[in-house]
Amino acid sequence: MLSALRLASGDAGIKEAGVDPKGMSLANVRNPARPLSPHLSIWKWGPSMTVSIVHRVTGSGMATVGTILFVWWLSALSSGPAAYAAFVELFTVKSGGLNILGYILAVGLTLSFFQHMASGVRHLFLDAGANFELGGNKRTALVTFVFSILATAAFWVFLLEKSNG
C-alpha cells in the first residue's frame, strides 16, 4: 500500500509523493498549476481522425483475414481433394459463383484494400509536408472514403460483367 510523504521542493511548495512496496519514495511530477492534457471529450471528431483509425483497421484486417484465408487455402490444397473441396464449398455455390459468405469476404477485403491504398496515398502527401490546411485535409480525408467505395463498386461491376459474359 502506498503511503504519502511530504516533500519540499523549492518555491513550488510542498508536494505529495508515494512510497513503493520496497520503501522507496516516488516523486510526484504533477504540477497543480499546469492544466491537464486534453482528452477526447474536448476534441471534435473529424474525418482526419476517422481516416487514420480506418487505415489502421483496414491494414490489420487485411493482414489478419488475408493471412488466415491464405494459410487455410494452402493447408486445404495440400491436404488433398476432399479438404480443398470443403474449403471451396464454404465460399461458393454449386455453379462456381460466390455465395453470401464469399461475397462478404471478397467485397470486404476489396473495400479494405482500396480504403487502405487511398489513405496511404493521402498519408504520403502529408509526410511530404503538403495538405495540412484544415479545409484540404478534411476534403482529402473524405475523398479517401468516396474513392474506396467507388473503386470497389467499379471493380466488382467489372468482375461480375466479365464472369457473366
C-alpha atoms as a printed R data frame, in Angstrom:
    type eleno elety resid chain resno       x       y       z
1   ATOM     1    CA   MET     A     1   0.000   0.000   0.000
2   ATOM     2    CA   LEU     A     2   1.333   3.409  -0.889
3   ATOM     3    CA   SER     A     3   1.675   5.929   1.876
4   ATOM     4    CA   ALA     A     4   2.066   9.650   1.400
5   ATOM     5    CA   LEU     A     5   5.242  11.571   2.133
6   ATOM     6    CA   ARG     A     6   5.543  15.300   2.141
7   ATOM     7    CA   LEU     A     7   8.479  16.566   0.153
8   ATOM     8    CA   ALA     A     8   9.582  20.179  -0.003
9   ATOM     9    CA   SER     A     9  10.572  21.300  -3.461
10  ATOM    10    CA   GLY     A    10  11.900  24.833  -3.838
11  ATOM    11    CA   ASP     A    11   9.354  27.550  -4.402
12  ATOM    12    CA   ALA     A    12   6.800  25.147  -5.920
13  ATOM    13    CA   GLY     A    13   5.571  24.395  -2.389
14  ATOM    14    CA   ILE     A    14   5.000  21.071  -0.711
15  ATOM    15    CA   LYS     A    15   4.148  18.115  -2.919
16  ATOM    16    CA   GLU     A    16   2.971  14.647  -2.053
17  ATOM    17    CA   ALA     A    17   4.755  11.543  -3.232
18  ATOM    18    CA   GLY     A    18   4.109   7.865  -2.737
19  ATOM    19    CA   VAL     A    19   6.221   5.084  -1.355
20  ATOM    20    CA   ASP     A    20   6.527   1.868  -3.280
21  ATOM    21    CA   PRO     A    21   6.331  -1.555  -1.541
22  ATOM    22    CA   LYS     A    22  10.117  -1.619  -1.082
23  ATOM    23    CA   GLY     A    23  10.030   1.674   0.853
24  ATOM    24    CA   MET     A    24  11.498   3.800  -1.954
25  ATOM    25    CA   SER     A    25   9.921   7.236  -2.295
26  ATOM    26    CA   LEU     A    26   8.294   8.129  -5.582
27  ATOM    27    CA   ALA     A    27   8.365  11.663  -6.953
28  ATOM    28    CA   ASN     A    28   5.147  13.462  -7.724
29  ATOM    29    CA   VAL     A    29   5.775  15.161 -11.048
30  ATOM    30    CA   ARG     A    30   2.301  16.668 -11.377
31  ATOM    31    CA   ASN     A    31   2.425  20.446 -11.143
32  ATOM    32    CA   PRO     A    32  -1.011  21.605  -9.924
33  ATOM    33    CA   ALA     A    33  -0.565  24.983 -11.636
34  ATOM    34    CA   ARG     A    34  -0.319  23.271 -15.017
35  ATOM    35    CA   PRO     A    35  -3.509  22.167 -16.851
36  ATOM    36    CA   LEU     A    36  -4.223  18.514 -17.557
37  ATOM    37    CA   SER     A    37  -3.674  17.242 -21.070
38  ATOM    38    CA   PRO     A    38  -6.720  17.470 -23.349
39  ATOM    39    CA   HIS     A    39  -8.832  14.365 -23.556
40  ATOM    40    CA   LEU     A    40 -11.188  13.006 -26.190
41  ATOM    41    CA   SER     A    41 -14.123  14.806 -24.605
42  ATOM    42    CA   ILE     A    42 -12.893  18.197 -25.816
43  ATOM    43    CA   TRP     A    43 -11.768  17.135 -29.284
44  ATOM    44    CA   LYS     A    44 -14.245  17.448 -32.117
45  ATOM    45    CA   TRP     A    45 -14.415  14.207 -34.086
46  ATOM    46    CA   GLY     A    46 -13.369  14.758 -37.685
47  ATOM    47    CA   PRO     A    47 -12.713  12.944 -40.949
48  ATOM    48    CA   SER     A    48  -8.937  13.025 -40.436
49  ATOM    49    CA   MET     A    49  -9.229  11.121 -37.171
50  ATOM    50    CA   THR     A    50 -11.665   8.680 -38.762
51  ATOM    51    CA   VAL     A    51  -9.480   8.003 -41.803
52  ATOM    52    CA   SER     A    52  -6.466   7.440 -39.545
53  ATOM    53    CA   ILE     A    53  -8.301   4.862 -37.448
54  ATOM    54    CA   VAL     A    54  -9.868   3.191 -40.506
55  ATOM    55    CA   HIS     A    55  -6.398   2.995 -42.113
56  ATOM    56    CA   ARG     A    56  -5.112   1.031 -39.129
57  ATOM    57    CA   VAL     A    57  -8.200  -1.186 -39.003
58  ATOM    58    CA   THR     A    58  -8.107  -1.984 -42.730
59  ATOM    59    CA   GLY     A    59  -4.392  -2.762 -42.618
60  ATOM    60    CA   SER     A    60  -4.746  -5.053 -39.637
61  ATOM    61    CA   GLY     A    61  -7.930  -6.598 -41.020
62  ATOM    62    CA   MET     A    62  -6.420  -7.377 -44.399
63  ATOM    63    CA   ALA     A    63  -3.302  -8.811 -42.801
64  ATOM    64    CA   THR     A    64  -5.243 -10.949 -40.342
65  ATOM    65    CA   VAL     A    65  -8.127 -12.132 -42.529
66  ATOM    66    CA   GLY     A    66  -5.937 -12.447 -45.616
67  ATOM    67    CA   THR     A    67  -3.297 -14.476 -43.802
68  ATOM    68    CA   ILE     A    68  -5.864 -16.777 -42.204
69  ATOM    69    CA   LEU     A    69  -7.599 -17.393 -45.548
70  ATOM    70    CA   PHE     A    70  -4.305 -17.898 -47.359
71  ATOM    71    CA   VAL     A    71  -2.948 -20.379 -44.809
72  ATOM    72    CA   TRP     A    72  -6.305 -22.166 -44.718
73  ATOM    73    CA   TRP     A    73  -6.338 -22.354 -48.527
74  ATOM    74    CA   LEU     A    74  -2.745 -23.687 -48.604
75  ATOM    75    CA   SER     A    75  -3.456 -26.309 -45.963
76  ATOM    76    CA   ALA     A    76  -6.661 -27.371 -47.758
77  ATOM    77    CA   LEU     A    77  -4.769 -27.557 -51.030
78  ATOM    78    CA   SER     A    78  -2.007 -29.669 -49.517
79  ATOM    79    CA   SER     A    79  -4.448 -31.928 -47.622
80  ATOM    80    CA   GLY     A    80  -5.987 -33.361 -50.759
81  ATOM    81    CA   PRO     A    81  -9.065 -33.037 -52.965
82  ATOM    82    CA   ALA     A    82 -11.625 -33.608 -50.190
83  ATOM    83    CA   ALA     A    83 -10.239 -30.864 -47.927
84  ATOM    84    CA   TYR     A    84  -9.897 -28.451 -50.866
85  ATOM    85    CA   ALA     A    85 -13.465 -29.169 -51.991
86  ATOM    86    CA   ALA     A    86 -14.714 -28.449 -48.458
87  ATOM    87    CA   PHE     A    87 -12.836 -25.126 -48.481
88  ATOM    88    CA   VAL     A    88 -14.242 -24.139 -51.880
89  ATOM    89    CA   GLU     A    89 -17.806 -25.208 -50.934
90  ATOM    90    CA   LEU     A    90 -17.734 -22.883 -47.941
91  ATOM    91    CA   PHE     A    91 -17.394 -19.806 -50.177
92  ATOM    92    CA   THR     A    92 -19.133 -20.841 -53.405
93  ATOM    93    CA   VAL     A    93 -22.375 -22.248 -54.739
94  ATOM    94    CA   LYS     A    94 -22.580 -25.377 -56.928
95  ATOM    95    CA   SER     A    95 -22.286 -23.345 -60.152
96  ATOM    96    CA   GLY     A    96 -18.917 -21.985 -59.022
97  ATOM    97    CA   GLY     A    97 -20.005 -18.438 -58.169
98  ATOM    98    CA   LEU     A    98 -19.569 -16.896 -54.755
99  ATOM    99    CA   ASN     A    99 -22.177 -17.430 -52.067
100 ATOM   100    CA   ILE     A   100 -23.130 -14.821 -49.447
101 ATOM   101    CA   LEU     A   101 -20.102 -15.544 -47.236
102 ATOM   102    CA   GLY     A   102 -17.825 -15.443 -50.275
103 ATOM   103    CA   TYR     A   103 -19.213 -12.062 -51.352
104 ATOM   104    CA   ILE     A   104 -18.961 -10.612 -47.835
105 ATOM   105    CA   LEU     A   105 -15.308 -11.623 -47.537
106 ATOM   106    CA   ALA     A   106 -14.357 -10.691 -51.099
107 ATOM   107    CA   VAL     A   107 -16.127  -7.315 -51.184
108 ATOM   108    CA   GLY     A   108 -14.954  -6.551 -47.644
109 ATOM   109    CA   LEU     A   109 -11.327  -7.273 -48.494
110 ATOM   110    CA   THR     A   110 -11.635  -5.277 -51.726
111 ATOM   111    CA   LEU     A   111 -13.108  -2.279 -49.885
112 ATOM   112    CA   SER     A   112 -10.385  -2.579 -47.247
113 ATOM   113    CA   PHE     A   113  -7.711  -2.675 -49.942
114 ATOM   114    CA   PHE     A   114  -8.957   0.436 -51.751
115 ATOM   115    CA   GLN     A   115  -9.515   2.353 -48.491
116 ATOM   116    CA   HIS     A   116  -6.061   1.430 -47.193
117 ATOM   117    CA   MET     A   117  -4.477   2.357 -50.521
118 ATOM   118    CA   ALA     A   118  -6.250   5.726 -50.730
119 ATOM   119    CA   SER     A   119  -5.426   6.704 -47.162
120 ATOM   120    CA   GLY     A   120  -1.843   5.546 -47.732
121 ATOM   121    CA   VAL     A   121  -1.513   7.852 -50.738
122 ATOM   122    CA   ARG     A   122  -3.044  10.673 -48.670
123 ATOM   123    CA   HIS     A   123  -0.526   9.954 -45.912
124 ATOM   124    CA   LEU     A   124   2.323  10.064 -48.452
125 ATOM   125    CA   PHE     A   125   1.391  13.673 -49.250
126 ATOM   126    CA   LEU     A   126   1.115  14.510 -45.555
127 ATOM   127    CA   ASP     A   127   4.599  13.058 -44.991
128 ATOM   128    CA   ALA     A   128   5.890  15.328 -47.734
129 ATOM   129    CA   GLY     A   129   4.536  18.322 -45.810
130 ATOM   130    CA   ALA     A   130   1.523  19.045 -48.004
131 ATOM   131    CA   ASN     A   131  -2.177  19.235 -47.188
132 ATOM   132    CA   PHE     A   132  -2.032  20.395 -43.577
133 ATOM   133    CA   GLU     A   133  -4.593  23.162 -44.153
134 ATOM   134    CA   LEU     A   134  -7.810  22.247 -42.339
135 ATOM   135    CA   GLY     A   135 -10.090  22.501 -45.376
136 ATOM   136    CA   GLY     A   136  -7.860  20.497 -47.699
137 ATOM   137    CA   ASN     A   137  -7.082  17.941 -45.033
138 ATOM   138    CA   LYS     A   138 -10.772  17.377 -44.357
139 ATOM   139    CA   ARG     A   139 -11.588  17.155 -48.081
140 ATOM   140    CA   THR     A   140  -8.874  14.591 -48.815
141 ATOM   141    CA   ALA     A   141  -9.949  12.514 -45.822
142 ATOM   142    CA   LEU     A   142 -13.492  12.404 -47.213
143 ATOM   143    CA   VAL     A   143 -12.177  11.696 -50.729
144 ATOM   144    CA   THR     A   144 -10.494   8.515 -49.469
145 ATOM   145    CA   PHE     A   145 -13.877   7.153 -48.388
146 ATOM   146    CA   VAL     A   146 -15.604   8.169 -51.628
147 ATOM   147    CA   PHE     A   147 -12.760   6.737 -53.722
148 ATOM   148    CA   SER     A   148 -12.736   3.411 -51.887
149 ATOM   149    CA   ILE     A   149 -16.488   2.939 -52.303
150 ATOM   150    CA   LEU     A   150 -16.474   3.919 -55.992
151 ATOM   151    CA   ALA     A   151 -13.359   1.855 -56.782
152 ATOM   152    CA   THR     A   152 -14.833  -1.196 -55.016
153 ATOM   153    CA   ALA     A   153 -18.118  -0.815 -56.891
154 ATOM   154    CA   ALA     A   154 -16.331  -0.382 -60.240
155 ATOM   155    CA   PHE     A   155 -14.058  -3.365 -59.560
156 ATOM   156    CA   TRP     A   156 -16.980  -5.655 -58.724
157 ATOM   157    CA   VAL     A   157 -19.114  -4.431 -61.620
158 ATOM   158    CA   PHE     A   158 -16.171  -5.200 -63.920
159 ATOM   159    CA   LEU     A   159 -15.659  -8.660 -62.381
160 ATOM   160    CA   LEU     A   160 -19.334  -9.595 -62.474
161 ATOM   161    CA   GLU     A   161 -19.778  -8.393 -66.078
162 ATOM   162    CA   LYS     A   162 -16.679 -10.310 -67.106
163 ATOM   163    CA   SER     A   163 -17.861 -13.514 -65.423
164 ATOM   164    CA   ASN     A   164 -21.439 -13.272 -66.740
165 ATOM   165    CA   GLY     A   165 -20.422 -12.511 -70.316
